């Protein structure tokens, strides 16, 4: 579904992130209702719950408030927030070869994260 839509329009960083996640064996679905770009599953969506809500970042920097919004949206639906940054210009020729960086963002919870 996503491949057809993007090929019909111009390539962007979201398609590069989509390819990156698919090539690593994840099942990738749209996450518009969850406040992100994609939901990422470790298995079949009917068998497992999504692990991440992915927000794709195509700018060199991201503001703290944007990180916080993405994290809070993911946490409100009991998912981890995965920020995926696409580095460089994405064209039809480079879409599968651009550098992609991922970082999982969460909040520190004293009862869960405190060292015992």
Coordinates of C-alpha atoms in Angstrom, one line a residue:
X1 CA 0.0 0.0 0.0
X2 CA 2.7 2.5 1.0
X3 CA 5.0 1.7 -1.9
X4 CA 2.3 2.5 -4.4
X5 CA 1.3 5.8 -2.8
X6 CA 4.9 7.0 -2.5
X7 CA 5.9 6.0 -6.0
X8 CA 2.9 7.9 -7.3
X9 CA 4.1 11.0 -5.4
X10 CA 7.6 12.1 -4.7
X11 CA 9.9 9.9 -2.5
X12 CA 10.4 11.1 1.0
X13 CA 12.1 10.1 4.2
X14 CA 9.1 8.1 5.4
X15 CA 9.5 5.7 2.5
X16 CA 13.2 5.3 3.4
X17 CA 12.3 4.6 7.0
X18 CA 9.6 2.1 5.8
X19 CA 12.2 0.2 3.7
X20 CA 14.7 0.2 6.5
X21 CA 12.2 -1.4 9.0
X22 CA 10.9 -3.9 6.4
X23 CA 14.4 -5.1 5.6
X24 CA 15.0 -5.8 9.3
X25 CA 12.1 -8.2 9.3
X26 CA 9.5 -6.0 10.9
X27 CA 5.8 -5.8 9.8
X28 CA 5.1 -2.1 9.2
X29 CA 1.6 -0.7 9.2
X30 CA 0.2 2.9 9.2
X31 CA -0.1 4.6 12.6
X32 CA -2.1 7.7 11.9
X33 CA -4.7 6.9 14.6
X34 CA -1.8 6.5 17.1
X35 CA -0.1 9.8 16.5
X36 CA 2.9 8.4 14.5
X37 CA 3.9 7.4 11.0
X38 CA 4.1 3.6 11.5
X39 CA 3.3 0.8 13.9
X40 CA 6.0 -1.9 14.0
X41 CA 5.3 -5.5 14.8
X42 CA 7.8 -8.3 15.6
X43 CA 5.4 -10.8 14.0
X44 CA 2.0 -11.0 12.3
X45 CA -0.3 -8.2 13.5
X46 CA -3.1 -10.7 14.3
X47 CA -0.7 -12.7 16.6
X48 CA 1.2 -10.0 18.4
X49 CA 0.7 -6.4 19.5
X50 CA 2.7 -3.6 17.9
X51 CA 6.0 -2.9 19.8
X52 CA 6.7 0.6 18.5
X53 CA 4.9 3.7 17.3
X54 CA 7.4 5.2 14.8
X55 CA 7.9 8.9 14.2
X56 CA 10.1 9.7 11.2
X57 CA 12.4 12.7 11.5
X58 CA 13.8 14.1 8.2
X59 CA 15.4 17.2 9.7
X60 CA 19.0 17.3 11.1
X61 CA 17.6 18.3 14.5
X62 CA 14.5 17.8 16.5
X63 CA 13.1 19.9 19.2
X64 CA 12.5 18.5 22.7
X65 CA 8.8 19.3 22.5
X66 CA 8.5 17.2 19.4
X67 CA 10.2 14.3 21.1
X68 CA 7.9 14.6 24.1
X69 CA 4.8 14.7 22.0
X70 CA 5.8 11.5 20.1
X71 CA 6.7 9.8 23.4
X72 CA 3.5 10.7 25.1
X73 CA 1.4 9.6 22.1
X74 CA 3.1 6.2 22.1
X75 CA 2.8 5.8 25.8
X76 CA -0.9 6.6 25.8
X77 CA -1.5 3.5 23.7
X78 CA 1.1 1.3 25.6
X79 CA 3.7 1.3 22.9
X80 CA 7.4 2.3 22.9
X81 CA 8.3 5.4 20.9
X82 CA 10.8 4.9 18.1
X83 CA 12.3 8.0 16.5
X84 CA 13.7 7.1 13.1
X85 CA 15.9 9.8 11.5
X86 CA 16.7 9.7 7.8
X87 CA 20.0 11.4 7.1
X88 CA 20.5 13.0 3.6
X89 CA 18.4 13.7 0.6
X90 CA 16.0 11.0 -0.5
X91 CA 15.5 10.5 -4.2
X92 CA 14.2 7.6 -6.2
X93 CA 17.8 6.5 -6.7
X94 CA 18.9 6.8 -3.1
X95 CA 15.8 5.8 -1.2
X96 CA 17.1 2.4 -0.2
X97 CA 20.6 3.5 0.5
X98 CA 20.3 6.6 2.8
X99 CA 21.6 6.5 6.3
X100 CA 18.8 5.7 8.9
X101 CA 19.2 6.1 12.7
X102 CA 16.8 4.8 15.3
X103 CA 16.4 5.7 18.9
X104 CA 13.8 4.4 21.4
X105 CA 12.5 7.1 23.6
X106 CA 10.8 6.6 26.9
X107 CA 10.4 8.3 30.3
X108 CA 12.2 7.3 33.4
X109 CA 10.0 5.6 35.9
X110 CA 11.3 5.3 39.5
X111 CA 9.4 2.2 40.4
X112 CA 10.5 0.4 37.2
X113 CA 14.0 1.8 36.4
X114 CA 15.5 2.2 39.9
X115 CA 18.5 0.0 40.6
X116 CA 17.9 -2.5 43.3

